[in-house]
PDB file of C-alpha atoms in Angstrom:
ATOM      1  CA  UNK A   1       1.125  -2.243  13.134  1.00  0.00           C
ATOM      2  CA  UNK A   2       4.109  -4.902  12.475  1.00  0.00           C
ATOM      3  CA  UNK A   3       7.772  -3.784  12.133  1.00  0.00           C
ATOM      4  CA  UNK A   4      10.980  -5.454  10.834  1.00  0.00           C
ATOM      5  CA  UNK A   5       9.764  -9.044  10.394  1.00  0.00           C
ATOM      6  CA  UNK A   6       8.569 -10.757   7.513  1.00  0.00           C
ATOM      7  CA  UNK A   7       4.998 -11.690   7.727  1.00  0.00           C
ATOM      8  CA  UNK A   8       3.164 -15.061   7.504  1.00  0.00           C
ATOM      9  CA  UNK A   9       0.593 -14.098   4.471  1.00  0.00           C
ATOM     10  CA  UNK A  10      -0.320 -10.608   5.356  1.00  0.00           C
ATOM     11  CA  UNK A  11      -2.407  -9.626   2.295  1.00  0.00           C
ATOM     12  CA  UNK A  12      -1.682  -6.015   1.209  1.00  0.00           C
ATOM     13  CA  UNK A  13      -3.764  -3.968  -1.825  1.00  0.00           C
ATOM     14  CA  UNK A  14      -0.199  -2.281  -2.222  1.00  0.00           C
ATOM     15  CA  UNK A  15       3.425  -3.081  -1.347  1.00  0.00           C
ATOM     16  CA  UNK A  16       5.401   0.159  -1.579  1.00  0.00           C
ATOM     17  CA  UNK A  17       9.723  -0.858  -1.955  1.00  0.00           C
ATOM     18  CA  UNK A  18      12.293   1.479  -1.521  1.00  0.00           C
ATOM     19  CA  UNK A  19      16.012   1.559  -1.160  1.00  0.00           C
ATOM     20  CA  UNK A  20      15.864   3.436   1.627  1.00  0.00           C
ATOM     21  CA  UNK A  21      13.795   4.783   4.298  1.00  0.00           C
ATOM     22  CA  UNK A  22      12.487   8.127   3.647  1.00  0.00           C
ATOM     23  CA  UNK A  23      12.081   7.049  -0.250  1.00  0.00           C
ATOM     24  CA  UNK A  24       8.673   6.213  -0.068  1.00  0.00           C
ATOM     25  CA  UNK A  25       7.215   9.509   2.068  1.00  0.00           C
ATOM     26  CA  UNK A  26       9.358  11.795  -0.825  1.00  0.00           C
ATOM     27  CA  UNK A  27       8.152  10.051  -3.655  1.00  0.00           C
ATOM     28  CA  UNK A  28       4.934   8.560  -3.266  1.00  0.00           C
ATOM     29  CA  UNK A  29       3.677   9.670   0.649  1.00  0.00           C
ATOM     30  CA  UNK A  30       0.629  11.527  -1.159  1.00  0.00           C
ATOM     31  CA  UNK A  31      -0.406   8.475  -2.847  1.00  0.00           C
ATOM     32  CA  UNK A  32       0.303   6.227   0.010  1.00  0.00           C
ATOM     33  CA  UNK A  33      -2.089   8.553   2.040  1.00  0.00           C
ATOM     34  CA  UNK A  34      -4.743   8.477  -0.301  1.00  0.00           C
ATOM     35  CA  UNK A  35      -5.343   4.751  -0.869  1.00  0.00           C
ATOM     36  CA  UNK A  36      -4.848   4.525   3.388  1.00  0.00           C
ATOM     37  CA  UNK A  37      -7.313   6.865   3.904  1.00  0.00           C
ATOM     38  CA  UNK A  38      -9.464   5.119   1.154  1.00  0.00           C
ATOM     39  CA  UNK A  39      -9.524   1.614   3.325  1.00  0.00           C
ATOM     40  CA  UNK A  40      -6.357   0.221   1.242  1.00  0.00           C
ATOM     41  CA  UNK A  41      -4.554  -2.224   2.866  1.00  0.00           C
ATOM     42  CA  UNK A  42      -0.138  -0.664   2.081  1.00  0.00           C
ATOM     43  CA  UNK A  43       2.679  -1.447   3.364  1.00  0.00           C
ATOM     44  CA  UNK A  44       6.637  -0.317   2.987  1.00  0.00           C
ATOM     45  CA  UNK A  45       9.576  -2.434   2.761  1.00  0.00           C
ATOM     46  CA  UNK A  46      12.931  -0.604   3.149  1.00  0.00           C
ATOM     47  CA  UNK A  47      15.653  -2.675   1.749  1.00  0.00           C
ATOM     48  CA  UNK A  48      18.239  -0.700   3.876  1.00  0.00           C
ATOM     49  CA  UNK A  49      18.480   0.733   6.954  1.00  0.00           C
ATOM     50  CA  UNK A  50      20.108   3.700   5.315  1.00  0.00           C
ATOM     51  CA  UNK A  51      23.255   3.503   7.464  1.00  0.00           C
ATOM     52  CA  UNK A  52      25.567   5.723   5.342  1.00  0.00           C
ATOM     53  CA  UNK A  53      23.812   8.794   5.056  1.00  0.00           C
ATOM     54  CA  UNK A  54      25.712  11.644   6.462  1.00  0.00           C
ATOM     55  CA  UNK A  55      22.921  12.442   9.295  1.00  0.00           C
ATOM     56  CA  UNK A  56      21.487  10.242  11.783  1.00  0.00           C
ATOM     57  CA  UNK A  57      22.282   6.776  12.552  1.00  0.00           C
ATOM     58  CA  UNK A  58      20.624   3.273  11.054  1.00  0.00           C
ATOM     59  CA  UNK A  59      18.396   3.304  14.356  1.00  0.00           C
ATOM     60  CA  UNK A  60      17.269   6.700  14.757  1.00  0.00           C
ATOM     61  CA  UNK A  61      16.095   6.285  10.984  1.00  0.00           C
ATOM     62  CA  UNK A  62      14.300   3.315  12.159  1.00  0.00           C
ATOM     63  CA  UNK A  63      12.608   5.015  14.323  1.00  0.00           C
ATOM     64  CA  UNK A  64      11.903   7.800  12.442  1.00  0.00           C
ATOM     65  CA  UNK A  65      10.502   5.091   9.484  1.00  0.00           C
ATOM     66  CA  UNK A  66       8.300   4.021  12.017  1.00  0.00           C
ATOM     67  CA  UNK A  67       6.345   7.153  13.080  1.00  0.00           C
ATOM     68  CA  UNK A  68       6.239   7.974   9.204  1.00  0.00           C
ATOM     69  CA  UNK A  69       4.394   4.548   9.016  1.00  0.00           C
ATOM     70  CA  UNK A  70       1.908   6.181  11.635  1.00  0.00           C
ATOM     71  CA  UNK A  71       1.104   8.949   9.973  1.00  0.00           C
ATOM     72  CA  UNK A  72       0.633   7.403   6.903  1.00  0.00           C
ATOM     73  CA  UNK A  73      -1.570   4.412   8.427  1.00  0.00           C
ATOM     74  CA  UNK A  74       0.625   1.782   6.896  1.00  0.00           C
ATOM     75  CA  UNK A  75      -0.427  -1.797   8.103  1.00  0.00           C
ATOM     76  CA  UNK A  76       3.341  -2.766   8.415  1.00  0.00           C
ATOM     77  CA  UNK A  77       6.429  -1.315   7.607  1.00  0.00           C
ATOM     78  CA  UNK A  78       9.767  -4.062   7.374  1.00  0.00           C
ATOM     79  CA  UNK A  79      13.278  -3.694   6.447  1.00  0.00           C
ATOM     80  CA  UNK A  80      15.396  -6.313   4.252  1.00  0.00           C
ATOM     81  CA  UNK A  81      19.116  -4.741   6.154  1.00  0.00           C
ATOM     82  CA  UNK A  82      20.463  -4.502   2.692  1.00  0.00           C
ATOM     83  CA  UNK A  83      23.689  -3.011   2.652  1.00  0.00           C
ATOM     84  CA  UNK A  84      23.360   0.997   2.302  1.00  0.00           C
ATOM     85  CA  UNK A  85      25.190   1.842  -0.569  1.00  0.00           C
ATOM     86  CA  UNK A  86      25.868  -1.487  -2.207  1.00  0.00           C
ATOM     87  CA  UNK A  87      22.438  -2.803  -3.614  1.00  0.00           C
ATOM     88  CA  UNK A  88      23.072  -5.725  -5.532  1.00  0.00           C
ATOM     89  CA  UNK A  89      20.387  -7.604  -8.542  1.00  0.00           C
ATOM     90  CA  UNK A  90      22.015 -11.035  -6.758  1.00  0.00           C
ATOM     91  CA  UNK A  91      20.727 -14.288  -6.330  1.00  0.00           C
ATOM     92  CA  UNK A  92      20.473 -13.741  -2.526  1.00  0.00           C
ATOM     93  CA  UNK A  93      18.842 -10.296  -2.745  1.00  0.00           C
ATOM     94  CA  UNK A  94      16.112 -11.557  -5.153  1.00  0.00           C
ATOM     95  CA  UNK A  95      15.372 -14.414  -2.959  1.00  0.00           C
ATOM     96  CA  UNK A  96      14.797 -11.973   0.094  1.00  0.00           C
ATOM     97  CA  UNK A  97      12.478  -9.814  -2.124  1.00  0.00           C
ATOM     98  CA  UNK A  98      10.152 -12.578  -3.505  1.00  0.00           C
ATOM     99  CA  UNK A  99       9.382 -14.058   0.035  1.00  0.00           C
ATOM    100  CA  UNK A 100       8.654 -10.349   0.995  1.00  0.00           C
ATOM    101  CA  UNK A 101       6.761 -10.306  -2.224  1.00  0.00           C
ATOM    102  CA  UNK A 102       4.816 -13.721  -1.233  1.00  0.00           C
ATOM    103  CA  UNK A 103       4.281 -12.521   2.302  1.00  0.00           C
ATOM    104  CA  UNK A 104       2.394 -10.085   1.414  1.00  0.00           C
ATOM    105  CA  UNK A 105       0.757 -11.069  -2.065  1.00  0.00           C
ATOM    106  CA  UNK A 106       0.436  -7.362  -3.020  1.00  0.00           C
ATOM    107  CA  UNK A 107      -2.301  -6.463  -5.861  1.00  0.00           C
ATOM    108  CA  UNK A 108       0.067  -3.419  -6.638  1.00  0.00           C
ATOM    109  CA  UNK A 109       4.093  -3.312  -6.060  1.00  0.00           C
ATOM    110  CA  UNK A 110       5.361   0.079  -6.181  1.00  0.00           C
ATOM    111  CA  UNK A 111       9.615   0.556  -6.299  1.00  0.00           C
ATOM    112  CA  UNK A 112      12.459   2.609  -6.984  1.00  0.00           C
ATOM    113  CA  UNK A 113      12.733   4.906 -10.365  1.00  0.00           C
ATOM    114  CA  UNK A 114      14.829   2.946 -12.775  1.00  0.00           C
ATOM    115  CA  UNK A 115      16.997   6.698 -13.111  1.00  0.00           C
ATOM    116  CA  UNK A 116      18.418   8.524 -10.308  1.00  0.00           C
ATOM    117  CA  UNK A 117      20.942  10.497  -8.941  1.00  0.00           C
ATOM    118  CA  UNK A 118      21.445   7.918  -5.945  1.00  0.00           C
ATOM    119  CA  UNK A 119      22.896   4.855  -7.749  1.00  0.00           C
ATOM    120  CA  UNK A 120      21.172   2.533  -4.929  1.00  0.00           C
ATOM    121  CA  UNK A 121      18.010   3.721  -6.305  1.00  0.00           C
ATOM    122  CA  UNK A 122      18.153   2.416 -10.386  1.00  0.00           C
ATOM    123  CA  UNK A 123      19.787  -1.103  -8.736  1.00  0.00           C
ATOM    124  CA  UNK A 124      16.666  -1.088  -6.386  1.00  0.00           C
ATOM    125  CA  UNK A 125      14.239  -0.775  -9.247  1.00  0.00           C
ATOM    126  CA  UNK A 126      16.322  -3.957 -11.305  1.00  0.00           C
ATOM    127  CA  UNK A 127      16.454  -5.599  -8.191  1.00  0.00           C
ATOM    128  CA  UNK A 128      12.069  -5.645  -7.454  1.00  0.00           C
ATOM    129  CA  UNK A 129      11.728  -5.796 -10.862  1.00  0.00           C
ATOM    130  CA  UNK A 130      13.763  -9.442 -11.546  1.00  0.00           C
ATOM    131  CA  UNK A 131      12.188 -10.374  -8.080  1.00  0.00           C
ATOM    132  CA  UNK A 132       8.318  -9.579  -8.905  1.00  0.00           C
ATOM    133  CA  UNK A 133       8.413 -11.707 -12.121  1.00  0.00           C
ATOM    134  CA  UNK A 134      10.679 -14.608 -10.352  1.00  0.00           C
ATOM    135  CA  UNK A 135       8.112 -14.375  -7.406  1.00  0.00           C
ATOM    136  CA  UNK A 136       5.428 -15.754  -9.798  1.00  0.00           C
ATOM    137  CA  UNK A 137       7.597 -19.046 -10.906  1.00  0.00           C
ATOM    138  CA  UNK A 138       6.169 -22.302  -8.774  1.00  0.00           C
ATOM    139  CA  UNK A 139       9.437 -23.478  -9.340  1.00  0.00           C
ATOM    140  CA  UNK A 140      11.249 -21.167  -7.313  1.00  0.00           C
ATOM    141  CA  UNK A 141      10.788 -22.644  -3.696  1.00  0.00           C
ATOM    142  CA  UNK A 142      10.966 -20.244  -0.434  1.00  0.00           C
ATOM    143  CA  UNK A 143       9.839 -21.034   2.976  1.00  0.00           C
ATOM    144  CA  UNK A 144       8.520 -18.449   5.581  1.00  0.00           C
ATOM    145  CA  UNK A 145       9.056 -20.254   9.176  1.00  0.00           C
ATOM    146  CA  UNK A 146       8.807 -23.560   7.995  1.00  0.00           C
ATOM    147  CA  UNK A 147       5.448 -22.958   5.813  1.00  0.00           C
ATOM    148  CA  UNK A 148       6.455 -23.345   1.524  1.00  0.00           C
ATOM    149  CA  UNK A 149       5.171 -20.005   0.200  1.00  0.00           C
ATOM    150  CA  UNK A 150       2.906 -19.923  -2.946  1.00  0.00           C
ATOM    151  CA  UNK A 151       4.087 -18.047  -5.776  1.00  0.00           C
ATOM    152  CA  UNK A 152       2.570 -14.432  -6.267  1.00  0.00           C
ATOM    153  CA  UNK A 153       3.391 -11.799  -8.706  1.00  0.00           C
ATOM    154  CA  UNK A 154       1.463  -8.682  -8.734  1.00  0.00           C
ATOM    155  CA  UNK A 155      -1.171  -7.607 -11.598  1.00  0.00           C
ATOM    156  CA  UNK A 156       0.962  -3.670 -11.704  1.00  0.00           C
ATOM    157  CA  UNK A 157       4.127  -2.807 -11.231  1.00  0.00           C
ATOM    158  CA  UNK A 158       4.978   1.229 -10.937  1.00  0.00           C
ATOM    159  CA  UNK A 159       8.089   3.186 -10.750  1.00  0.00           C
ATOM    160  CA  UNK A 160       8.144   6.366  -8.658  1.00  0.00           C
ATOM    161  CA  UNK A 161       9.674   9.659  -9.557  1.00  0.00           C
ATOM    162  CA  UNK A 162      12.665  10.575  -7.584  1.00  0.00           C
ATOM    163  CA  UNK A 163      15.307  13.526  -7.689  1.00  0.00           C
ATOM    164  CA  UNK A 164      15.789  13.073 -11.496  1.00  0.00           C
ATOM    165  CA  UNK A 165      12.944  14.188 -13.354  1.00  0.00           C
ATOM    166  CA  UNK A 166      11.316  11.323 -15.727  1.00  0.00           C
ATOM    167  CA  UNK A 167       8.006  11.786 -17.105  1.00  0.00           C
ATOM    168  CA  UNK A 168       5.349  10.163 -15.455  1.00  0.00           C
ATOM    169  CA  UNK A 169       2.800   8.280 -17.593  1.00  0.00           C
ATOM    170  CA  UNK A 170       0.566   7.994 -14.473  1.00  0.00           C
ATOM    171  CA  UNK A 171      -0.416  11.087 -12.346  1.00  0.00           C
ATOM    172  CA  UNK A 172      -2.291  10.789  -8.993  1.00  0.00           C
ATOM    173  CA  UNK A 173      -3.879  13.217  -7.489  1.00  0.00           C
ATOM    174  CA  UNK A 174      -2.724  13.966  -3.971  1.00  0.00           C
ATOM    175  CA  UNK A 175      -3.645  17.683  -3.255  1.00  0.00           C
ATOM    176  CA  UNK A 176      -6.116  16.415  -0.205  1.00  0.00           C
ATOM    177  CA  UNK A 177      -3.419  14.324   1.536  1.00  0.00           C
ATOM    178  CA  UNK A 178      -0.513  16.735   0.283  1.00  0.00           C
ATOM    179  CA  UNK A 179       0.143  17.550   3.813  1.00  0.00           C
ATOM    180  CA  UNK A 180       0.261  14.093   5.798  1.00  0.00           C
ATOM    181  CA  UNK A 181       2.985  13.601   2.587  1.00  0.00           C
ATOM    182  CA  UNK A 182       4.816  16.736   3.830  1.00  0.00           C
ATOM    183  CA  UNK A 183       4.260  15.213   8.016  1.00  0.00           C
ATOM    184  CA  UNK A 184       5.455  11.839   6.995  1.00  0.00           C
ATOM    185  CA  UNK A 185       8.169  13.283   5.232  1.00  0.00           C
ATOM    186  CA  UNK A 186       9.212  15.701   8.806  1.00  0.00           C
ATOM    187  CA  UNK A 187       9.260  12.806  10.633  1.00  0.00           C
ATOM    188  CA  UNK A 188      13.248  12.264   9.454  1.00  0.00           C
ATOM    189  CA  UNK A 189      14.300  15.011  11.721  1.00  0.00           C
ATOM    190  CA  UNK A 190      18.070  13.960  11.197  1.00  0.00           C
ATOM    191  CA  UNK A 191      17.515  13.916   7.736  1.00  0.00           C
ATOM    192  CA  UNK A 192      15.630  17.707   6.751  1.00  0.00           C
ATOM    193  CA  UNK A 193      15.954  20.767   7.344  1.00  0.00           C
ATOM    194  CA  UNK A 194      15.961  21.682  11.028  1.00  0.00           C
ATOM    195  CA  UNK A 195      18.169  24.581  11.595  1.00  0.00           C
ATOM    196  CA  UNK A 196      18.891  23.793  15.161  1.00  0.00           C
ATOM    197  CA  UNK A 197      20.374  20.048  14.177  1.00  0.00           C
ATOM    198  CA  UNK A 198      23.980  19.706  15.241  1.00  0.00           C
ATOM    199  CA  UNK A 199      24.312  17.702  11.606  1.00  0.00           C
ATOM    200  CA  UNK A 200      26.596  19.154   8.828  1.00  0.00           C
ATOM    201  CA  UNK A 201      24.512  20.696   6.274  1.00  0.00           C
ATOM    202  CA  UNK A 202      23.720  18.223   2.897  1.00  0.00           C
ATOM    203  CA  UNK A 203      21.944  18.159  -0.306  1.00  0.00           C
ATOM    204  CA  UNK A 204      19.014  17.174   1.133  1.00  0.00           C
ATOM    205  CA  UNK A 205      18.870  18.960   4.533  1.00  0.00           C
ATOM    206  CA  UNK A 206      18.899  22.028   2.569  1.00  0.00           C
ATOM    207  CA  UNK A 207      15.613  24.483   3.544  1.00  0.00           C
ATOM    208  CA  UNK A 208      15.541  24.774  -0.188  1.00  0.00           C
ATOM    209  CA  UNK A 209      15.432  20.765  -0.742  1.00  0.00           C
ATOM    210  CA  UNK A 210      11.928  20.546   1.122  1.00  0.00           C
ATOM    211  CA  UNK A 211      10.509  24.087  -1.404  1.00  0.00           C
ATOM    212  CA  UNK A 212      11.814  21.277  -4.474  1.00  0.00           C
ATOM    213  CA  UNK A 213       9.760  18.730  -3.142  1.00  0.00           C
ATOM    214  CA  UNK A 214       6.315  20.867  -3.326  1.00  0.00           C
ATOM    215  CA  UNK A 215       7.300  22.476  -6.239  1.00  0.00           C
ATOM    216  CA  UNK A 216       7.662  19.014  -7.767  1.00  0.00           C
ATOM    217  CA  UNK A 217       4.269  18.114  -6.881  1.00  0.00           C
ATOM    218  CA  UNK A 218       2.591  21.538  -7.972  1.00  0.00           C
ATOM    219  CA  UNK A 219       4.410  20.802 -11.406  1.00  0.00           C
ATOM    220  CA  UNK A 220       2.722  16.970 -11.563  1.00  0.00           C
ATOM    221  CA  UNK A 221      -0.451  18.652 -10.294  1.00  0.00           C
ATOM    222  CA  UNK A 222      -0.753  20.826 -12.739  1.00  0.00           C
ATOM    223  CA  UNK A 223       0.217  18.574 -15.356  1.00  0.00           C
ATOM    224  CA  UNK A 224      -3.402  17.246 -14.681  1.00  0.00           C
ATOM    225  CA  UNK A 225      -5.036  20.160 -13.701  1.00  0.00           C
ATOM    226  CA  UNK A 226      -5.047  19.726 -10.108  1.00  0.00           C
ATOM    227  CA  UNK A 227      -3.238  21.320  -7.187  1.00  0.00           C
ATOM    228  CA  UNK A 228      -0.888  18.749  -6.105  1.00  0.00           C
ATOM    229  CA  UNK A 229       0.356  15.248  -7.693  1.00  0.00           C
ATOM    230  CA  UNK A 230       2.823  12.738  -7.588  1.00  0.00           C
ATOM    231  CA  UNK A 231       3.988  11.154 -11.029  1.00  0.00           C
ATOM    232  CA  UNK A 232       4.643   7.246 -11.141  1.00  0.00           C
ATOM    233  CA  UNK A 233       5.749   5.387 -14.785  1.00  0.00           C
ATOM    234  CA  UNK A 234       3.867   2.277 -14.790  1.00  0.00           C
ATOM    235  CA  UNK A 235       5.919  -0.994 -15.735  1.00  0.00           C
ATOM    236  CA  UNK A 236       3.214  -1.951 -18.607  1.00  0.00           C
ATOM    237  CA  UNK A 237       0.738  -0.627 -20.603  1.00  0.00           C
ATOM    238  CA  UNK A 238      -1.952   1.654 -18.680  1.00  0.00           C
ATOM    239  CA  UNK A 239      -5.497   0.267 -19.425  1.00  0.00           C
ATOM    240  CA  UNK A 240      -8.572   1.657 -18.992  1.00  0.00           C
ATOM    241  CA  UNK A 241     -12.169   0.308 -19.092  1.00  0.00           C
ATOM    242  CA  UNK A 242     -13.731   3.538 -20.999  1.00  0.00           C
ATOM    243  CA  UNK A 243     -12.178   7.174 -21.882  1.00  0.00           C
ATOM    244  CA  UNK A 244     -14.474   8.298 -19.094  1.00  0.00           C
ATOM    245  CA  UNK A 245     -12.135   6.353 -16.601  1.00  0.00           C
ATOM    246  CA  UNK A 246      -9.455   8.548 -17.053  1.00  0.00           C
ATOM    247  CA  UNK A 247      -8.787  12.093 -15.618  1.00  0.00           C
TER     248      UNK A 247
END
């Protein structure tokens, strides 16, 4: 597997964003899981390194993104070093998120929810969203090591469900890959609950934060009559080929 570099034309099914690392396991590690373990080609781009959360450090998160990727059986993992804290929908941001976006000429893009109590996370979802439909303009040049890339915008775009609740127009079904979700998600030691971490406590290191996220995906799981999902709000209209396609 490739980390931290772009990538000449490494065709994905599914290109997962998020603002930070540890966004994708929490809100969409289940569904990752299932479409690896189904022979889908994903991959995760982090647009920051994290750097100002209270626990850990930009590199141990790094590394910490990295055995998540593992466990999930992502076929690369890369990171944009946005500034933590400071997303921006800029001219310079967008740029780095459509050649990311043409590297990898992802079917499905998967980013931020547009709500959140992180603001990061709403200016990440603007920011992929501008970029996906610039990414299909011929007129907008970019250049990966000297090669011109070819414009690329992806067929579906969907949100993922964060701390705020949004209803989900899309439910997946995750309860057989529930717990890789809940591995990938343990690999952020400095970031969970571990009572023997010499951390200060937070919001999210909480023993109670980790009982949220399953009792968030019981809730979506049930919504469909399952025992575990994750919820996702899908950019445009969800279209099926028959009734019978749909759970």
């Amino acid at each position: 597997m490739h980390h931290n570099t772009y990538l000449s034309r490494m065709k994905l099914d599914i290109l997962v964003m998020a603002a930070h690392p540890d966004d994708a396991e929490l809100a969409c590690g289940g569904t990752i899981a299932l479409h690896t373990g189904k022979g889908y080609s994903v991959g995760v781009a982090d647009l920051t390194r994290g750097e100002l959360g209270t626990r850990g450090t930009a590199e141990i998160r790094m590394n910490e993104a990295a055995q998540a990727a593992q466990i999930l059986k992502l076929s690369c993992r890369t990171n944009l070093k946005l500034m933590d804290g400071y997303i921006s929908n800029d001219i310079a941001s967008q740029i780095d998120v459509i050649k990311i976006i043409r590297c990898h000429q992802p079917e499905i893009l998967i980013i931020n929810a547009t709500e959140d109590r992180h603001p990061d996370h709403a200016r990440a979802a603007e920011l992929c969203m501008n970029a996906q439909f610039l990414s299909g303009l011929a007129k907008i040049k970019t250049t990966y090591q000297t090669h011109e890339q070819a414009p690329w915008r992806p067929k579906s775009v969907y949100h993922y469900i964060q701390d705020t609740y949004i209803k989900p127009n899309v439910i997946v079904d995750i309860s057989s890959h529930f717990d890789i979700k809940m591995q990938s998600i343990m690999t952020y030691k400095s970031q969970f609950y571990d009572p023997s971490s010499e951390y200060s406590n937070t919001y999210i290191s909480d023993k109670k934060y980790l009982e949220y996220i399953k009792a968030r995906a019981v809730e979506m799981g049930h919504a469909i009559g399952v025992m575990y999902g994750e919820g996702f709000v899908k950019a445009n209209a969800v279209g099926v080929q028959t009734l019978f396609h749909v759970l």
